mmCIF file with all atom_site columns, C-alpha atoms in Angstrom:
data_model
loop_
_atom_site.group_PDB
_atom_site.id
_atom_site.type_symbol
_atom_site.label_atom_id
_atom_site.label_alt_id
_atom_site.label_comp_id
_atom_site.label_asym_id
_atom_site.label_entity_id
_atom_site.label_seq_id
_atom_site.pdbx_PDB_ins_code
_atom_site.Cartn_x
_atom_site.Cartn_y
_atom_site.Cartn_z
_atom_site.occupancy
_atom_site.B_iso_or_equiv
_atom_site.pdbx_formal_charge
_atom_site.auth_seq_id
_atom_site.auth_comp_id
_atom_site.auth_asym_id
_atom_site.auth_atom_id
_atom_site.pdbx_PDB_model_num
ATOM 1   C CA . MET A 1 1   ? 9.132   38.233  -16.847 1.00 66.00 ? 1   MET A CA 1
ATOM 2   C CA . PRO A 1 2   ? 6.000   39.343  -18.358 1.00 72.00 ? 2   PRO A CA 1
ATOM 3   C CA . PRO A 1 3   ? 2.967   40.187  -15.049 1.00 74.00 ? 3   PRO A CA 1
ATOM 4   C CA . LYS A 1 4   ? 0.653   37.676  -14.688 1.00 75.00 ? 4   LYS A CA 1
ATOM 5   C CA . THR A 1 5   ? -2.922  38.806  -17.065 1.00 75.00 ? 5   THR A CA 1
ATOM 6   C CA . ILE A 1 6   ? -6.128  37.578  -15.432 1.00 74.00 ? 6   ILE A CA 1
ATOM 7   C CA . ARG A 1 7   ? -8.356  35.853  -18.122 1.00 70.00 ? 7   ARG A CA 1
ATOM 8   C CA . PRO A 1 8   ? -11.980 36.176  -18.504 1.00 66.00 ? 8   PRO A CA 1
ATOM 9   C CA . PRO A 1 9   ? -13.418 32.751  -17.565 1.00 62.00 ? 9   PRO A CA 1
ATOM 10  C CA . LEU A 1 10  ? -14.082 29.991  -20.404 1.00 65.00 ? 10  LEU A CA 1
ATOM 11  C CA . GLY A 1 11  ? -17.050 30.248  -21.985 1.00 67.00 ? 11  GLY A CA 1
ATOM 12  C CA . GLY A 1 12  ? -19.430 32.099  -19.701 1.00 67.00 ? 12  GLY A CA 1
ATOM 13  C CA . ILE A 1 13  ? -19.096 29.701  -17.014 1.00 68.00 ? 13  ILE A CA 1
ATOM 14  C CA . ASP A 1 14  ? -18.438 31.265  -13.405 1.00 69.00 ? 14  ASP A CA 1
ATOM 15  C CA . PRO A 1 15  ? -15.412 29.363  -11.699 1.00 66.00 ? 15  PRO A CA 1
ATOM 16  C CA . SER A 1 16  ? -16.627 31.070  -8.452  1.00 66.00 ? 16  SER A CA 1
ATOM 17  C CA . VAL A 1 17  ? -19.959 28.968  -8.636  1.00 71.00 ? 17  VAL A CA 1
ATOM 18  C CA . TYR A 1 18  ? -17.796 25.922  -8.532  1.00 71.00 ? 18  TYR A CA 1
ATOM 19  C CA . VAL A 1 19  ? -14.679 27.103  -6.753  1.00 74.00 ? 19  VAL A CA 1
ATOM 20  C CA . ASP A 1 20  ? -16.528 28.496  -3.417  1.00 77.00 ? 20  ASP A CA 1
ATOM 21  C CA . PRO A 1 21  ? -18.388 24.921  -2.262  1.00 79.00 ? 21  PRO A CA 1
ATOM 22  C CA . ILE A 1 22  ? -15.229 23.669  -2.556  1.00 76.00 ? 22  ILE A CA 1
ATOM 23  C CA . ARG A 1 23  ? -13.374 26.066  -1.133  1.00 77.00 ? 23  ARG A CA 1
ATOM 24  C CA . GLU A 1 24  ? -15.338 26.396  1.524   1.00 80.00 ? 24  GLU A CA 1
ATOM 25  C CA . TYR A 1 25  ? -15.603 22.716  2.318   1.00 79.00 ? 25  TYR A CA 1
ATOM 26  C CA . GLY A 1 26  ? -12.025 22.410  2.711   1.00 77.00 ? 26  GLY A CA 1
ATOM 27  C CA . LEU A 1 27  ? -11.666 25.202  5.174   1.00 79.00 ? 27  LEU A CA 1
ATOM 28  C CA . LYS A 1 28  ? -14.170 23.427  7.012   1.00 81.00 ? 28  LYS A CA 1
ATOM 29  C CA . LYS A 1 29  ? -12.648 20.074  7.257   1.00 78.00 ? 29  LYS A CA 1
ATOM 30  C CA . GLY A 1 30  ? -9.592  21.647  7.852   1.00 75.00 ? 30  GLY A CA 1
ATOM 31  C CA . PHE A 1 31  ? -7.677  21.515  4.637   1.00 73.00 ? 31  PHE A CA 1
ATOM 32  C CA . LEU A 1 32  ? -5.081  24.733  3.686   1.00 61.00 ? 32  LEU A CA 1
ATOM 33  C CA . PRO A 1 33  ? -6.696  26.965  1.801   1.00 59.00 ? 33  PRO A CA 1
ATOM 34  C CA . THR A 1 34  ? -4.763  26.881  -1.898  1.00 60.00 ? 34  THR A CA 1
ATOM 35  C CA . ASP A 1 35  ? -4.984  30.857  -2.100  1.00 60.00 ? 35  ASP A CA 1
ATOM 36  C CA . PRO A 1 36  ? -2.015  32.228  0.416   1.00 55.00 ? 36  PRO A CA 1
ATOM 37  C CA . SER A 1 37  ? -4.158  35.029  0.497   1.00 59.00 ? 37  SER A CA 1
ATOM 38  C CA . GLU A 1 38  ? -6.882  33.907  2.142   1.00 54.00 ? 38  GLU A CA 1
ATOM 39  C CA . PRO A 1 39  ? -7.145  33.586  5.739   1.00 54.00 ? 39  PRO A CA 1
ATOM 40  C CA . THR A 1 40  ? -6.710  30.348  7.629   1.00 53.00 ? 40  THR A CA 1
ATOM 41  C CA . ALA A 1 41  ? -9.841  28.582  9.511   1.00 56.00 ? 41  ALA A CA 1
ATOM 42  C CA . ALA A 1 42  ? -9.098  28.128  12.932  1.00 56.00 ? 42  ALA A CA 1
ATOM 43  C CA . ARG A 1 43  ? -8.556  24.256  13.849  1.00 57.00 ? 43  ARG A CA 1
ATOM 44  C CA . PRO A 1 44  ? -10.795 22.274  15.985  1.00 59.00 ? 44  PRO A CA 1
ATOM 45  C CA . PRO A 1 45  ? -9.344  21.521  18.859  1.00 59.00 ? 45  PRO A CA 1
ATOM 46  C CA . ALA A 1 46  ? -7.657  17.790  18.829  1.00 60.00 ? 46  ALA A CA 1
ATOM 47  C CA . SER A 1 47  ? -9.711  14.939  20.679  1.00 62.00 ? 47  SER A CA 1
ATOM 48  C CA . SER A 1 48  ? -8.608  13.870  23.850  1.00 65.00 ? 48  SER A CA 1
ATOM 49  C CA . VAL A 1 49  ? -9.325  10.546  23.111  1.00 63.00 ? 49  VAL A CA 1
ATOM 50  C CA . PRO A 1 50  ? -6.463  8.702   21.636  1.00 67.00 ? 50  PRO A CA 1
ATOM 51  C CA . GLU A 1 51  ? -6.641  7.483   18.004  1.00 73.00 ? 51  GLU A CA 1
ATOM 52  C CA . ALA A 1 52  ? -6.389  3.807   17.385  1.00 74.00 ? 52  ALA A CA 1
ATOM 53  C CA . ALA A 1 53  ? -3.433  2.461   15.925  1.00 71.00 ? 53  ALA A CA 1
ATOM 54  C CA . PRO A 1 54  ? -3.225  1.479   12.323  1.00 72.00 ? 54  PRO A CA 1
ATOM 55  C CA . PRO A 1 55  ? -3.728  -2.624  12.261  1.00 74.00 ? 55  PRO A CA 1
ATOM 56  C CA . ARG A 1 56  ? 0.062   -3.657  11.967  1.00 75.00 ? 56  ARG A CA 1
ATOM 57  C CA . LEU A 1 57  ? 1.559   -5.416  8.776   1.00 75.00 ? 57  LEU A CA 1
ATOM 58  C CA . ILE A 1 58  ? 2.307   -8.623  9.042   1.00 76.00 ? 58  ILE A CA 1
ATOM 59  C CA . ARG A 1 59  ? 5.129   -9.400  6.488   1.00 82.00 ? 59  ARG A CA 1
ATOM 60  C CA . PRO A 1 60  ? 7.158   -12.456 5.570   1.00 84.00 ? 60  PRO A CA 1
ATOM 61  C CA . ALA A 1 61  ? 10.020  -13.480 7.423   1.00 86.00 ? 61  ALA A CA 1
ATOM 62  C CA . PRO A 1 62  ? 13.460  -11.818 5.992   1.00 88.00 ? 62  PRO A CA 1
ATOM 63  C CA . THR A 1 63  ? 15.007  -14.175 3.930   1.00 86.00 ? 63  THR A CA 1
ATOM 64  C CA . ARG A 1 64  ? 18.628  -14.832 2.086   1.00 90.00 ? 64  ARG A CA 1
ATOM 65  C CA . PRO A 1 65  ? 19.713  -17.163 -0.478  1.00 90.00 ? 65  PRO A CA 1
ATOM 66  C CA . TRP A 1 66  ? 20.257  -21.218 0.264   1.00 88.00 ? 66  TRP A CA 1
ATOM 67  C CA . GLN A 1 67  ? 21.361  -23.578 -2.062  1.00 92.00 ? 67  GLN A CA 1
ATOM 68  C CA . ALA A 1 68  ? 21.908  -27.462 -1.768  1.00 92.00 ? 68  ALA A CA 1
ATOM 69  C CA . MET A 1 69  ? 22.475  -29.743 -4.146  1.00 95.00 ? 69  MET A CA 1
ATOM 70  C CA . LEU A 1 70  ? 19.891  -32.464 -4.874  1.00 94.00 ? 70  LEU A CA 1
ATOM 71  C CA . PRO A 1 71  ? 19.534  -35.244 -6.844  1.00 97.00 ? 71  PRO A CA 1
ATOM 72  C CA . ASP A 1 72  ? 17.638  -34.791 -10.491 1.00 97.00 ? 72  ASP A CA 1
ATOM 73  C CA . TYR A 1 73  ? 15.360  -36.775 -9.817  1.00 97.00 ? 73  TYR A CA 1
ATOM 74  C CA . LEU A 1 74  ? 14.450  -34.886 -6.757  1.00 96.00 ? 74  LEU A CA 1
ATOM 75  C CA . VAL A 1 75  ? 14.427  -31.526 -8.571  1.00 96.00 ? 75  VAL A CA 1
ATOM 76  C CA . GLU A 1 76  ? 12.385  -32.616 -11.150 1.00 98.00 ? 76  GLU A CA 1
ATOM 77  C CA . GLU A 1 77  ? 9.473   -33.422 -8.582  1.00 97.00 ? 77  GLU A CA 1
ATOM 78  C CA . LEU A 1 78  ? 9.692   -30.773 -6.865  1.00 96.00 ? 78  LEU A CA 1
ATOM 79  C CA . ARG A 1 79  ? 9.422   -28.536 -9.858  1.00 97.00 ? 79  ARG A CA 1
ATOM 80  C CA . GLN A 1 80  ? 6.366   -31.105 -10.857 1.00 98.00 ? 80  GLN A CA 1
ATOM 81  C CA . ALA A 1 81  ? 4.347   -30.728 -7.612  1.00 97.00 ? 81  ALA A CA 1
ATOM 82  C CA . ALA A 1 82  ? 5.221   -26.821 -7.123  1.00 95.00 ? 82  ALA A CA 1
ATOM 83  C CA . ALA A 1 83  ? 3.721   -26.575 -11.110 1.00 96.00 ? 83  ALA A CA 1
ATOM 84  C CA . ARG A 1 84  ? 0.716   -29.044 -10.291 1.00 96.00 ? 84  ARG A CA 1
ATOM 85  C CA . GLU A 1 85  ? 0.345   -26.703 -6.725  1.00 92.00 ? 85  GLU A CA 1
ATOM 86  C CA . GLY A 1 86  ? -0.105  -23.868 -8.892  1.00 92.00 ? 86  GLY A CA 1
ATOM 87  C CA . THR A 1 87  ? 3.331   -22.055 -6.411  1.00 92.00 ? 87  THR A CA 1
ATOM 88  C CA . ALA A 1 88  ? 6.829   -21.730 -5.573  1.00 92.00 ? 88  ALA A CA 1
ATOM 89  C CA . GLN A 1 89  ? 9.094   -25.052 -5.121  1.00 94.00 ? 89  GLN A CA 1
ATOM 90  C CA . LYS A 1 90  ? 9.534   -22.497 -2.210  1.00 93.00 ? 90  LYS A CA 1
ATOM 91  C CA . VAL A 1 91  ? 6.327   -23.233 -0.362  1.00 94.00 ? 91  VAL A CA 1
ATOM 92  C CA . VAL A 1 92  ? 6.541   -26.805 -1.103  1.00 95.00 ? 92  VAL A CA 1
ATOM 93  C CA . VAL A 1 93  ? 10.070  -27.103 0.609   1.00 95.00 ? 93  VAL A CA 1
ATOM 94  C CA . LEU A 1 94  ? 8.578   -25.227 3.241   1.00 95.00 ? 94  LEU A CA 1
ATOM 95  C CA . ARG A 1 95  ? 5.579   -27.003 3.718   1.00 96.00 ? 95  ARG A CA 1
ATOM 96  C CA . ALA A 1 96  ? 8.003   -30.404 4.016   1.00 96.00 ? 96  ALA A CA 1
ATOM 97  C CA . LEU A 1 97  ? 9.892   -28.688 6.499   1.00 96.00 ? 97  LEU A CA 1
ATOM 98  C CA . ARG A 1 98  ? 7.081   -27.628 9.178   1.00 96.00 ? 98  ARG A CA 1
ATOM 99  C CA . GLN A 1 99  ? 5.603   -31.360 8.517   1.00 96.00 ? 99  GLN A CA 1
ATOM 100 C CA . ALA A 1 100 ? 9.280   -32.504 9.370   1.00 96.00 ? 100 ALA A CA 1
ATOM 101 C CA . GLY A 1 101 ? 8.524   -30.316 12.676  1.00 96.00 ? 101 GLY A CA 1
ATOM 102 C CA . PHE A 1 102 ? 10.607  -26.755 12.071  1.00 96.00 ? 102 PHE A CA 1
ATOM 103 C CA . ARG A 1 103 ? 9.230   -23.769 12.807  1.00 95.00 ? 103 ARG A CA 1
ATOM 104 C CA . VAL A 1 104 ? 7.633   -22.499 9.724   1.00 94.00 ? 104 VAL A CA 1
ATOM 105 C CA . GLU A 1 105 ? 5.429   -19.097 10.084  1.00 92.00 ? 105 GLU A CA 1
ATOM 106 C CA . ASP A 1 106 ? 1.762   -19.389 7.798   1.00 91.00 ? 106 ASP A CA 1
ATOM 107 C CA . ILE A 1 107 ? 2.843   -16.222 6.129   1.00 90.00 ? 107 ILE A CA 1
ATOM 108 C CA . ASP A 1 108 ? 5.959   -17.622 5.002   1.00 90.00 ? 108 ASP A CA 1
ATOM 109 C CA . LEU A 1 109 ? 3.531   -20.263 3.083   1.00 88.00 ? 109 LEU A CA 1
ATOM 110 C CA . GLN A 1 110 ? 2.565   -17.962 0.683   1.00 85.00 ? 110 GLN A CA 1
ATOM 111 C CA . ASP A 1 111 ? 3.646   -17.695 -3.061  1.00 79.00 ? 111 ASP A CA 1
ATOM 112 C CA . LEU A 1 112 ? 4.729   -13.400 -3.057  1.00 72.00 ? 112 LEU A CA 1
ATOM 113 C CA . ARG A 1 113 ? 4.621   -13.815 -6.558  1.00 71.00 ? 113 ARG A CA 1
ATOM 114 C CA . ARG A 1 114 ? 0.984   -14.219 -6.480  1.00 64.00 ? 114 ARG A CA 1
ATOM 115 C CA . ARG A 1 115 ? 0.287   -11.700 -4.271  1.00 55.00 ? 115 ARG A CA 1
#
């Protein structure tokens, strides 16, 4: 493998004009320098105030397949209702189950295809 040669600046542009301010900013913000030969800047002491926990993501409950044999007319009505509302048949069924008194969380009523 031939040794690396230092190339002259492109078109007379001095890269240090652009690289040095970027490197200084990175060192000031505590980023690691890209050149391992340069000394690293001292990191500021860690704050004694605990950081706020990131907001918890609310996700739909895990699902599993469930199959039922329904009359053709009911399957067709479900299909039409879902198409009319622009949602999935699952959402139509879950909404009906909620109205019947079953516990269905709001997040589970979202049509995941539309996220």
